Coordinates of C-alpha atoms and ligand atoms in Angstrom, one line a residue:
X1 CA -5.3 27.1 17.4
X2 CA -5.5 25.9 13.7
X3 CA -2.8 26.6 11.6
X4 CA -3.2 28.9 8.6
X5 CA -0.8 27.1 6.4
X6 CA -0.7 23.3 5.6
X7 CA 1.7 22.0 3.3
X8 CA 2.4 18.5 1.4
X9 CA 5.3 17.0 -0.3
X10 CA 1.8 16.4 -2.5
X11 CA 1.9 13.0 -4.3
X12 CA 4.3 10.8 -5.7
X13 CA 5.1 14.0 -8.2
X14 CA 6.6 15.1 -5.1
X15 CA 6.1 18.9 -6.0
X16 CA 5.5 21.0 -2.6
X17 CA 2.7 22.6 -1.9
X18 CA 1.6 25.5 0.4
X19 CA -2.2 25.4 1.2
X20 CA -4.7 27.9 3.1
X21 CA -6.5 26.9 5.5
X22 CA -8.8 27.9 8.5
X23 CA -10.7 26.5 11.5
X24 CA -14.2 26.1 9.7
X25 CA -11.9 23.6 7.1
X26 CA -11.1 21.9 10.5
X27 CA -14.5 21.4 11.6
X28 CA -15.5 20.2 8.0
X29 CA -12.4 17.4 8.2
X30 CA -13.6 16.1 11.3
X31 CA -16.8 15.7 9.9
X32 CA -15.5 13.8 7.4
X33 CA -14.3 11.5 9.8
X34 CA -16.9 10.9 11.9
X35 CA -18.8 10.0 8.6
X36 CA -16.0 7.4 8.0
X37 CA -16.1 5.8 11.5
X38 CA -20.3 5.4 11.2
X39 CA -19.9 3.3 7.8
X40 CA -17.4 1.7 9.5
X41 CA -19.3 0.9 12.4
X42 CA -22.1 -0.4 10.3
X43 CA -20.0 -3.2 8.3
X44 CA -17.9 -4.2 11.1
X45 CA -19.6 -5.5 14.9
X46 CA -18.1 -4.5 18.2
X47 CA -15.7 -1.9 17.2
X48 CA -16.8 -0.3 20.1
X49 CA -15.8 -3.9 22.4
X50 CA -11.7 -3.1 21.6
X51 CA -9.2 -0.6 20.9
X52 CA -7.5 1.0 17.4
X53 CA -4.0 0.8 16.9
X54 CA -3.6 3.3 14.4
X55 CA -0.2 4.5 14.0
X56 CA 0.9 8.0 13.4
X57 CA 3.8 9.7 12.7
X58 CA 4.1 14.1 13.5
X59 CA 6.9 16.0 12.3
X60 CA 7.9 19.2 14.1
X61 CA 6.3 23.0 12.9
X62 CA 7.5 24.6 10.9
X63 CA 7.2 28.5 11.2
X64 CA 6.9 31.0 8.3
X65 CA 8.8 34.3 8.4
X66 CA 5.9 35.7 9.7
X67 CA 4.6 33.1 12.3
X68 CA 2.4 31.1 10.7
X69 CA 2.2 27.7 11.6
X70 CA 3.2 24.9 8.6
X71 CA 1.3 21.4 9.4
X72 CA 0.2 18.9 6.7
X73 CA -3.2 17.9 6.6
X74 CA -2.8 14.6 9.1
X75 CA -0.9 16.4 11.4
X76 CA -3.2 19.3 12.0
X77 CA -6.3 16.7 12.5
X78 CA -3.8 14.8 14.9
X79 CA -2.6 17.5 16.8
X80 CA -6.3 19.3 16.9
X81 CA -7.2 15.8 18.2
X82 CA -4.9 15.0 20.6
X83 CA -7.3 16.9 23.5
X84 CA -9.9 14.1 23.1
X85 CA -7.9 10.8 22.5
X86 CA -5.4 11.0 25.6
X87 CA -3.5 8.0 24.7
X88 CA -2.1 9.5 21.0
X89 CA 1.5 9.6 21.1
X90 CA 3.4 12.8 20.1
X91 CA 6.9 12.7 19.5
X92 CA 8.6 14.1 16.8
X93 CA 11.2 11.2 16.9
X94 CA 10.2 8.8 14.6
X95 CA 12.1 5.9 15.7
X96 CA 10.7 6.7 19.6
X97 CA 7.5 7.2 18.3
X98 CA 6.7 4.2 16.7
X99 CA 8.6 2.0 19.2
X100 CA 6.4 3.1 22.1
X101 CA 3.3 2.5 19.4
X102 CA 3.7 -1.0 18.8
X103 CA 4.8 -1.6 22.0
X104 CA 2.0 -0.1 23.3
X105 CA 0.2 -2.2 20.7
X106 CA 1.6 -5.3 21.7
X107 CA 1.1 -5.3 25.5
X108 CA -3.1 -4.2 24.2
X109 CA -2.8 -7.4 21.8
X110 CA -5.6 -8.7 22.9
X111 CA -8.1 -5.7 23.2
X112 CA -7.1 -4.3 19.5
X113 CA -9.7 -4.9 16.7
X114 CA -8.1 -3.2 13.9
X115 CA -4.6 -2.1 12.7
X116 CA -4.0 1.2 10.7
X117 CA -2.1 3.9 9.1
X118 CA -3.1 6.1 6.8
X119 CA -1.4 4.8 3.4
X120 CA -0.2 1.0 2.5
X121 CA 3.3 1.8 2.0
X122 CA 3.5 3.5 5.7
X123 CA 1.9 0.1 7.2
X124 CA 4.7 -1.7 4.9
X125 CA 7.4 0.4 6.7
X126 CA 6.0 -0.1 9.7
X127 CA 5.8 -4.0 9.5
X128 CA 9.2 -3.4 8.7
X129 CA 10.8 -1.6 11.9
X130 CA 8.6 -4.2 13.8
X131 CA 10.9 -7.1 12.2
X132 CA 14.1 -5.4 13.3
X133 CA 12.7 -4.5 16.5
X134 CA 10.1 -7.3 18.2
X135 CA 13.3 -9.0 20.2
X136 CA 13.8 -5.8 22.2
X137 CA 10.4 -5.3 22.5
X138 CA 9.5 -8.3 23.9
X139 CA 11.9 -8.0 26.4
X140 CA 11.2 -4.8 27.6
X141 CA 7.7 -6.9 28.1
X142 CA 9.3 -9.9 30.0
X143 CA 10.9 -7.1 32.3
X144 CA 7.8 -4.3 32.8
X145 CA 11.0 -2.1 31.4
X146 CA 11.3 0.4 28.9
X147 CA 14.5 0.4 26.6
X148 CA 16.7 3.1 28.2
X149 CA 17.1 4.7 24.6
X150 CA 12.8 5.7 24.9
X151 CA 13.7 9.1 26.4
X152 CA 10.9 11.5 24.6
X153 CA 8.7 12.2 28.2
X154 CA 5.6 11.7 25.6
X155 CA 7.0 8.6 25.0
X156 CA 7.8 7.7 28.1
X157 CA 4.6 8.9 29.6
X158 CA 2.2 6.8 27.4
X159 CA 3.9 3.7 27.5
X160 CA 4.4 3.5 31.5
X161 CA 0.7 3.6 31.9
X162 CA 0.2 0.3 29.9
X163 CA 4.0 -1.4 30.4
X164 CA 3.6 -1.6 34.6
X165 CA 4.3 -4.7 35.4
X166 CA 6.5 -7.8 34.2
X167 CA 4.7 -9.9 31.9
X168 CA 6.4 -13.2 30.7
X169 CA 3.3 -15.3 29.3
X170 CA 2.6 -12.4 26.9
X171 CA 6.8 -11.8 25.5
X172 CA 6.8 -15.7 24.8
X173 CA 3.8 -15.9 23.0
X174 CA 5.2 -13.1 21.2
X175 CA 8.4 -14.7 20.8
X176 CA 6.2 -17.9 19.4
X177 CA 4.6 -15.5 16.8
X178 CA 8.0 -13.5 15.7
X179 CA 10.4 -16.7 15.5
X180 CA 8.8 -18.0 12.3
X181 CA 10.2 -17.9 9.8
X182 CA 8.0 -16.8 7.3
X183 CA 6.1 -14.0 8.6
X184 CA 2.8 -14.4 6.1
X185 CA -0.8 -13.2 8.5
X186 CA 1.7 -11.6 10.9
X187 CA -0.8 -8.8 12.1
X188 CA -3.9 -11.2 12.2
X189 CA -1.6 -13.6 14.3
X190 CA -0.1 -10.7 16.7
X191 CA -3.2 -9.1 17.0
X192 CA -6.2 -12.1 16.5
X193 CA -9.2 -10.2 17.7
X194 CA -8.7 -7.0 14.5
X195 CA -11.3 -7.1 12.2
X196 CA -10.0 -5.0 9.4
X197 CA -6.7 -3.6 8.3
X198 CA -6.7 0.4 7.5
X199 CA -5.0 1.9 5.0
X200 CA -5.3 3.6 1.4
X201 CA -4.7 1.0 -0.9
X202 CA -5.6 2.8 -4.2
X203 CA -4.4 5.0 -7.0
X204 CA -0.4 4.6 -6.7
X205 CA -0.9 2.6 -3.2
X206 CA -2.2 -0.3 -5.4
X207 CA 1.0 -1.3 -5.8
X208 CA 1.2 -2.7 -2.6
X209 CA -1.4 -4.8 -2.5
X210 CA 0.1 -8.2 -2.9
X211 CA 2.6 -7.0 0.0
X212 CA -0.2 -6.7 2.7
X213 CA -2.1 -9.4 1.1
X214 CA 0.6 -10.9 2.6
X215 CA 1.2 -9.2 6.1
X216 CA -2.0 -9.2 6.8
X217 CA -3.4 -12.8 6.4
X218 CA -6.3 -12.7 5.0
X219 CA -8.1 -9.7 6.6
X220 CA -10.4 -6.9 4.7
X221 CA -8.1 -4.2 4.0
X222 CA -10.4 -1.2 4.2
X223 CA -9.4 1.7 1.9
X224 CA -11.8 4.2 3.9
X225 CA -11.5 7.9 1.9
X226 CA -10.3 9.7 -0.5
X227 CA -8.7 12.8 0.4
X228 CA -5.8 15.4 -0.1
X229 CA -4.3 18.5 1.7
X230 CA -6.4 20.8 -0.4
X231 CA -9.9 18.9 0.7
X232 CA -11.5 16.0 1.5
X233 CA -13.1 14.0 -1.3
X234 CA -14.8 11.0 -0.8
X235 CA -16.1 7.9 1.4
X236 CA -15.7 4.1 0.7
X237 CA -19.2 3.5 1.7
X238 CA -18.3 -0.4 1.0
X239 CA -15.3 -1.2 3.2
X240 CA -15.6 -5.1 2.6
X241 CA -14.6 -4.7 -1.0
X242 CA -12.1 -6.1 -2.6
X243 CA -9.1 -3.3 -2.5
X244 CA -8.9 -3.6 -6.3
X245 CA -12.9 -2.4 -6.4
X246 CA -12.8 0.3 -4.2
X247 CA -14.9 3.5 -5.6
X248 CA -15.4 6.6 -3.2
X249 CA -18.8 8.1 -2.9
X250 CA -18.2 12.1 -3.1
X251 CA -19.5 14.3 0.3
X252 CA -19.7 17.8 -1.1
X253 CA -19.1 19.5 2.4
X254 CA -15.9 20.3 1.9
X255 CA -15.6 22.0 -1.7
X256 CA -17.2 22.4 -4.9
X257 CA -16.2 19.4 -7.6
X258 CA -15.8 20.4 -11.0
X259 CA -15.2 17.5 -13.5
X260 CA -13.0 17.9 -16.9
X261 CA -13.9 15.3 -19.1
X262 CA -10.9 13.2 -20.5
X263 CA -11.6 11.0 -23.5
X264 CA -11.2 7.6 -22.4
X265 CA -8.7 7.3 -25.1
X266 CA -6.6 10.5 -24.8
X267 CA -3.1 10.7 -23.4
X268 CA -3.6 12.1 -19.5
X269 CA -0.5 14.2 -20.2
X270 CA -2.6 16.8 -22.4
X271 CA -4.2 17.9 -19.6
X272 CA -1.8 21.3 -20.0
X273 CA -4.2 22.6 -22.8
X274 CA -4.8 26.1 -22.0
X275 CA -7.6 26.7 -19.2
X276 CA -9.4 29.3 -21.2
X277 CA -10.7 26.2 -23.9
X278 CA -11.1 24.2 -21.2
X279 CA -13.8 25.6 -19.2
X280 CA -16.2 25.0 -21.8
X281 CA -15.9 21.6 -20.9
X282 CA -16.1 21.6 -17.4
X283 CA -18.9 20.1 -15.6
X284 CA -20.4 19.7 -12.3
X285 CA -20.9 17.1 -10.0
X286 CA -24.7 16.6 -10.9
X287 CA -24.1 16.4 -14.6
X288 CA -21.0 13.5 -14.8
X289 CA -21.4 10.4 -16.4
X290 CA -20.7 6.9 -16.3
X291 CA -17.9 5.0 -17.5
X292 CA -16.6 9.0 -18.1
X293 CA -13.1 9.5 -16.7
X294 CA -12.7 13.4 -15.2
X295 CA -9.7 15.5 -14.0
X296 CA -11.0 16.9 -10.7
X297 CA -11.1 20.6 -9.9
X298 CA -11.8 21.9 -6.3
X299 CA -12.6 25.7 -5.4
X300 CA -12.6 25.8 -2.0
X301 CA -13.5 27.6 1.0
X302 CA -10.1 28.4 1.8
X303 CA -9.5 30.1 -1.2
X304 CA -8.6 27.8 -4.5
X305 CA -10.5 28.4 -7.5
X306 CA -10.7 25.4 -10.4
X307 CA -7.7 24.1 -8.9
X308 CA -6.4 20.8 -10.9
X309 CA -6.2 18.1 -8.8
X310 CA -3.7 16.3 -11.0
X311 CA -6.0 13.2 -10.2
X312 CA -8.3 11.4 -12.9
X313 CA -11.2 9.9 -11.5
X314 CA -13.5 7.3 -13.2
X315 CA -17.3 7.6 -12.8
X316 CA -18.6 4.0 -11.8
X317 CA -22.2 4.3 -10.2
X318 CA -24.2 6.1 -7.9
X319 CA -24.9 5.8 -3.9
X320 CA -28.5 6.7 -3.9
X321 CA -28.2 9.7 -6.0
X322 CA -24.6 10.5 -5.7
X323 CA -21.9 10.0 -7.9
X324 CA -19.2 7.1 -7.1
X325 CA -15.7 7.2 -8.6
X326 CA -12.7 5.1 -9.2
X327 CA -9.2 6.7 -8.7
X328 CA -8.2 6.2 -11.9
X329 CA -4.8 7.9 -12.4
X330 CA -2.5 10.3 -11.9
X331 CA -2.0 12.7 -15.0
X332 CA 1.8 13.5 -13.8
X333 CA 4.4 12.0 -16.4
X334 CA 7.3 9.8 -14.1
X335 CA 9.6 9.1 -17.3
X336 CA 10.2 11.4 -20.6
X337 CA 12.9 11.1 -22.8
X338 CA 12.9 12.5 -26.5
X339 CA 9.0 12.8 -27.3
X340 CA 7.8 9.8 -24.9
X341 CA 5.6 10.6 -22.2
X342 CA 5.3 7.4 -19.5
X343 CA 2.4 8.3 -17.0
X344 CA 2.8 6.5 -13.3
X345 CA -0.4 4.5 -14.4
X346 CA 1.6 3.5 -17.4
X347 CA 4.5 2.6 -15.4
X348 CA 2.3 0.8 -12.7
X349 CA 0.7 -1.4 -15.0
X350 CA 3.6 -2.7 -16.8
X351 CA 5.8 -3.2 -13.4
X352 CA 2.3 -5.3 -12.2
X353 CA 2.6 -7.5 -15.6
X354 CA 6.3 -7.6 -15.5
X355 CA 6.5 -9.0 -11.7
X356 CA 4.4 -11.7 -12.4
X357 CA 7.2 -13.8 -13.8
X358 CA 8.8 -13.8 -10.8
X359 CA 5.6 -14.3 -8.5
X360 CA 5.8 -18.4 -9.3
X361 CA 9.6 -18.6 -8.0
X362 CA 8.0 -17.0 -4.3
X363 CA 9.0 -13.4 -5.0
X364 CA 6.5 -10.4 -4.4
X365 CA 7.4 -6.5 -5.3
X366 CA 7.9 -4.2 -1.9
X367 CA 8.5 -1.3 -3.8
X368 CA 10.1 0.6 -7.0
X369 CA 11.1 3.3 -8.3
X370 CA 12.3 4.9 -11.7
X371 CA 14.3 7.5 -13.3
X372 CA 15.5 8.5 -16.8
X373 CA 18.3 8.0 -17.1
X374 CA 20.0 10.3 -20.1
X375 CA 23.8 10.1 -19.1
X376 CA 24.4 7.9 -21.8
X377 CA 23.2 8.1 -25.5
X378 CA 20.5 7.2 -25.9
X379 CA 18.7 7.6 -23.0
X380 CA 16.9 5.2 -21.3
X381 CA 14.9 4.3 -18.4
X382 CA 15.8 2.5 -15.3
X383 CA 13.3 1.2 -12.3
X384 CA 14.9 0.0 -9.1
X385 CA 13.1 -2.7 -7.7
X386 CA 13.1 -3.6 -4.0
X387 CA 12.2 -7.7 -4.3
X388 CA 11.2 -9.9 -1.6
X389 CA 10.6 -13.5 -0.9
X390 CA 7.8 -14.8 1.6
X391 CA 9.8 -17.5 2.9
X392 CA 11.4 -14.2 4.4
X393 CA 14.7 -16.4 2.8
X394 CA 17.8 -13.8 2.0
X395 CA 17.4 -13.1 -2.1
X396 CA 19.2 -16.0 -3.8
X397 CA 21.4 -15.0 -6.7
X398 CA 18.3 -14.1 -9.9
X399 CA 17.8 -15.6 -12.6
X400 CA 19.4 -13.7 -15.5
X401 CA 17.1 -15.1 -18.3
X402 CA 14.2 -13.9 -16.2
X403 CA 15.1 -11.0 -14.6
X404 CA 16.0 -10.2 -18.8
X405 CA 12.3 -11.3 -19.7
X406 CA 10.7 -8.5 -16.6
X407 CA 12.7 -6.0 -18.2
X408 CA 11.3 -7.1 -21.6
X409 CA 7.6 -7.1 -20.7
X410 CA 8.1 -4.1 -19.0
X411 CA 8.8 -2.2 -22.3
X412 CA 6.1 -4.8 -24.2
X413 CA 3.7 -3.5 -21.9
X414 CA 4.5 0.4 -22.2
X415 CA 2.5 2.9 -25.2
X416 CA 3.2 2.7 -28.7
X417 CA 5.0 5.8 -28.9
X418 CA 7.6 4.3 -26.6
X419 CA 7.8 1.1 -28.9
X420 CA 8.2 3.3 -31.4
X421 CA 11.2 5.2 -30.3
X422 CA 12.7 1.9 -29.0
X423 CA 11.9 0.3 -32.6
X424 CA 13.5 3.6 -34.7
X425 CA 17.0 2.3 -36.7
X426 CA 18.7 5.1 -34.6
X427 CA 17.3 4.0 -31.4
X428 CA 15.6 7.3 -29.4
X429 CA 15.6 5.3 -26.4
X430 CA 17.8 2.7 -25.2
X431 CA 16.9 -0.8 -23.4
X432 CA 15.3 -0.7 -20.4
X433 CA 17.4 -1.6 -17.2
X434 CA 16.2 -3.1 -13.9
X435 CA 18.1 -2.6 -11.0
X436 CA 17.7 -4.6 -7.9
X437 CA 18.2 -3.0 -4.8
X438 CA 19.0 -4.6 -1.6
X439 CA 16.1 -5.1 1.3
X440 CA 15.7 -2.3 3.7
X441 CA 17.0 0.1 0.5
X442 CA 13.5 1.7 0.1
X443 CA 13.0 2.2 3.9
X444 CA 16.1 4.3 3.7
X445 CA 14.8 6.1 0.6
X446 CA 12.1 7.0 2.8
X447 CA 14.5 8.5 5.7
X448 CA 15.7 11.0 3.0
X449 CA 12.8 12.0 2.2
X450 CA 11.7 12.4 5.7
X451 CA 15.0 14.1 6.5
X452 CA 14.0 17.0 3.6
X453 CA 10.7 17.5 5.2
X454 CA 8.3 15.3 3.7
X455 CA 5.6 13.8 6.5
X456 CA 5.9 9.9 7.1
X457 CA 2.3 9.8 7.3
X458 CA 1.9 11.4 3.6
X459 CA 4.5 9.5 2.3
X460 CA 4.2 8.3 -1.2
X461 CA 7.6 6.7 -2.6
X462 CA 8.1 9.1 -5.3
X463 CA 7.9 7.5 -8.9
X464 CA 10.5 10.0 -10.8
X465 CA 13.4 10.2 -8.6
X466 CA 14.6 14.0 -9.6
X467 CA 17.1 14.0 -6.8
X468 CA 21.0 13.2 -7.0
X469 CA 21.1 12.0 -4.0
X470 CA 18.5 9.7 -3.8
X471 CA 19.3 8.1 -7.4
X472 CA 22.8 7.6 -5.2
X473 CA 21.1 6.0 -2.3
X474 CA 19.2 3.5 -4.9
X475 CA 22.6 3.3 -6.7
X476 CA 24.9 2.7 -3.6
X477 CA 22.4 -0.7 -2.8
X478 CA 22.2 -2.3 -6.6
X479 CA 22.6 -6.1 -5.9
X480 CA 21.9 -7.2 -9.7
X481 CA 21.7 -5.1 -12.8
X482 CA 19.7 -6.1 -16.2
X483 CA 18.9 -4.9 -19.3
X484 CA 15.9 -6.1 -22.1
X485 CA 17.2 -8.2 -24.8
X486 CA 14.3 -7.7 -27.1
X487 CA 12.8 -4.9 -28.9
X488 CA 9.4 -4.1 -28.0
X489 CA 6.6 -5.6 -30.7
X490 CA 4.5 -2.5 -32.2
X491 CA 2.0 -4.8 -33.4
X492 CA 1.0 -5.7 -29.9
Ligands
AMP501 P1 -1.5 15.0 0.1 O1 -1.9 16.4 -0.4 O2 -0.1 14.8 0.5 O3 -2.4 14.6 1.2 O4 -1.8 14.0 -1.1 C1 -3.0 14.0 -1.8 C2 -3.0 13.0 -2.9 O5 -2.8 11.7 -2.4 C3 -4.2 13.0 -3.8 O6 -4.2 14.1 -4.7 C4 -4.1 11.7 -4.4 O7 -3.2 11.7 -5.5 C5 -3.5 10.8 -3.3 N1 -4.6 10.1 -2.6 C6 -5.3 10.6 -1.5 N2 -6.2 9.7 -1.2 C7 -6.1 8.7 -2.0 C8 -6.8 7.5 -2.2 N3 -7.8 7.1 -1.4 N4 -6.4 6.6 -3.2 C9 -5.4 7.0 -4.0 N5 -4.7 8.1 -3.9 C10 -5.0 9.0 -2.9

């Protein structure tokens, strides 16, 4: 049975959310799918000739006091899934889970044309766990044995169909693959016959575009929908784009769109004018324009009414007669201090200008975070930065000057309001600080998160870290702190 509840950690804001929903919404999401699969099917041949390996990750139910079932969105379609596609794995053990997935992946290398999750920096983590786990898997292969530490029956069940036999040739030329040092096109070299790479690479996921870029040698990265708990939004109805072009077609099956115009100039963050002027504004799928950027408001089936997305969209064309949008930005603030008002676009951007002094010495950005931090007077912001090399080399000791100059361009690249409180002769804000974190820091970031509740398949590293303890996780794994040296130009 459906559940009635679905929740979300909901985006990077990381604000939980309850949401209704019922077994017609369930129908309507699988619709949604199957629409996604045909335009796959049409830009890519003989997807039918192999297998997916798309990896997912189900936490347990929750129960409400009075019964109901608690599911996010990918979990419910999972589950409600799992009748017709016999070989999904359900385990609510992570670690388990996704063992028995790639290992189930690997001994299937050469019947799997594409690789997925559902966002970038899930495929990221899961690139990851393969690093610090191909050795034992490639001898479990050798040996037709499972590790003794796989003890989920799901797990176990799944993974003895396809592991039933020794298999020697296939663990060394695994071993050949995973011994190099430098693991740039590791997917398109593990798995040579995939044809496209799945996951969300947009909005906030954009930052991790040069990171599997990097993984996946080379290969489309398809960025297929646009969706949330609340509904389903829109199709990519051109997966063979470049990630940075990606503009989703809407499919109005799932809710009625209402568009809130945003000047193209105006701060995001005063989209908390008061509804009642605002729904003079409003306007309706049919009527956008564009090179307009909207808020989007869903009322839908289940019961939301004008609901704010949170999410700006930007109108770039039309697919026959229907409109196509960019995800644009997020209208949630990740850093305030005093009167300044830093959006995760914002942020985004200047991290993506900022990191590109380091790019020439072999470094690329796995991940960061922020906070405000206001123990001090004044206040100022911090962003932890996960780094990595792609000679896959241990960090070497950073370059002060430079790491000085990032934090510098950083601010250079932030609003004039923040240049201005940086520029007053009492300083409102104080010099930004980047801290570097160790590797593996962000994957354990993600563990907390997991830990409180939060889905690994919804996952979005949150941008504002709010929480104590996380801030001490990031803290605890500091390998190099600096500060900017220069005050921010306001002419520029
Ligand atoms: P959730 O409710 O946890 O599924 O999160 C939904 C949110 O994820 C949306 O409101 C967006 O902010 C974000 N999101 C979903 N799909 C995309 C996409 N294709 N590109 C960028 N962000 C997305």
């Amino acid at each position: 049975m459906n559940p009635l509840l679905s929740y979300s950690k909901g985006t990077s804001g990381g604000k939980q959310k309850w949401i209704p929903k019922t077994a017609e919404e369930g129908e309507r999401r699988a619709f949604f799918s199957c629409l996604c699969d045909t335009v796959l099917n049409r830009s890519f041949q003989g997807l039918n000739d192999g297998k997916a390996l798309l990896f997912v990750l189900i936490n347990p139910d929750i129960h409400t006091p009075g019964g109901l079932v608690l599911r996010t969105g990918s979990e419910s379609e999972i589950k409600n899934r799992k009748d017709r596609y016999p070989q999904f794995i359900l385990c609510e053990d992570s670690n388990q889970s996704l063992y028995s997935q790639l290992l189930c992946g690997l001994v299937q290398r050469d019947a799997i044309v594409n690789v997925g999750t559902f966002f970038a920096s899930g495929l990221l983590r899961i690139i990851k766990f393969f690093e610090e786990h191909w050795q034992e898997m490639s001898s479990n292969i050798r040996t037709g044995q499972m590790s003794a530490w796989i003890t989920d029956p799901n797990c176990k069940r799944a993974v003895s169909l396809i592991l039933s036999k020794q298999m020697p040739d296939l663990a060394d030329s695994i071993d050949l693959i995973c011994q190099e040092k430098s693991w740039e096109g590791i997917i398109k070299k593990i798995w040579p016959r995939t044809k496209y790479v799945m996951a969300i690479i947009t909005g906030s996921m954009a930052q991790y575009i040069p990171a599997l870029e990097f993984y996946t040698g080379g290969l489309p990265v398809v960025s297929p929908v646009y969706g949330s708990s609340e509904a389903f939004f829109g199709i990519n109805m051109k997966p063979l784009c470049s990630p940075y072009d990606v503009s989703y077609t809407f499919i109005p099956n799932m809710a009625y769109y209402e568009f809130l115009p945003i000047d193209n100039h105006q701060d995001p963050t005063c989209t908390n004018r008061k509804d009642a002027h605002l729904k003079d504004h409003i306007v309706d799928l049919a009527n956008v324009k564009i090179g307009q950027h909207y808020e989007l408001l869903v009322t839908t089936f289940t019961g939301l009414y004008r609901y704010r997305m949170g999410d700006i969209v930007l109108v770039t064309g039309f697919h026959n007669s229907t409109p196509q949008f960019k995800f644009g930005q997020r209208t949630n603030v990740v850093l305030s201090i005093h009167t300044d008002k830093t959006t995760e676009q914002d942020l985004q951007k200047a991290v993506a200008m900022a990191i590109q002094i380091l790019e020439p010495l072999g470094f690329f950005l796995l991940d960061y975070s922020s906070y405000a931090d206001t123990s001090s007077i004044p206040g100022h912001y911090v962003l932890f930065w996960e780094l990595q090399l792609r000679s896959n080399d241990d960090i070497p000791e950073l370059d002060q000057v430079k790491m000085e100059k990032c934090c510098s361009l950083v601010e250079q690249s932030l609003d004039q309001k923040y240049k201005l409180l940086r520029n007053q002769s009492i300083s409102t804000i104080g010099p930004l600080e980047i801290r570097v974190v160790k590797q593996g820091t962000f994957n354990v970031l993600m563990d907390f998160y997991v830990s409180q509740g939060t889905s690994l398949n919804q996952y979005k590293t949150p941008k504002n870290i709010k929480s104590e303890k996380a801030i001490e996780i990031l803290d605890s794994r500091v390998v190099g702190k600096f500060y900017s040296r220069e005050v921010p130009n306001q002419d520029s």
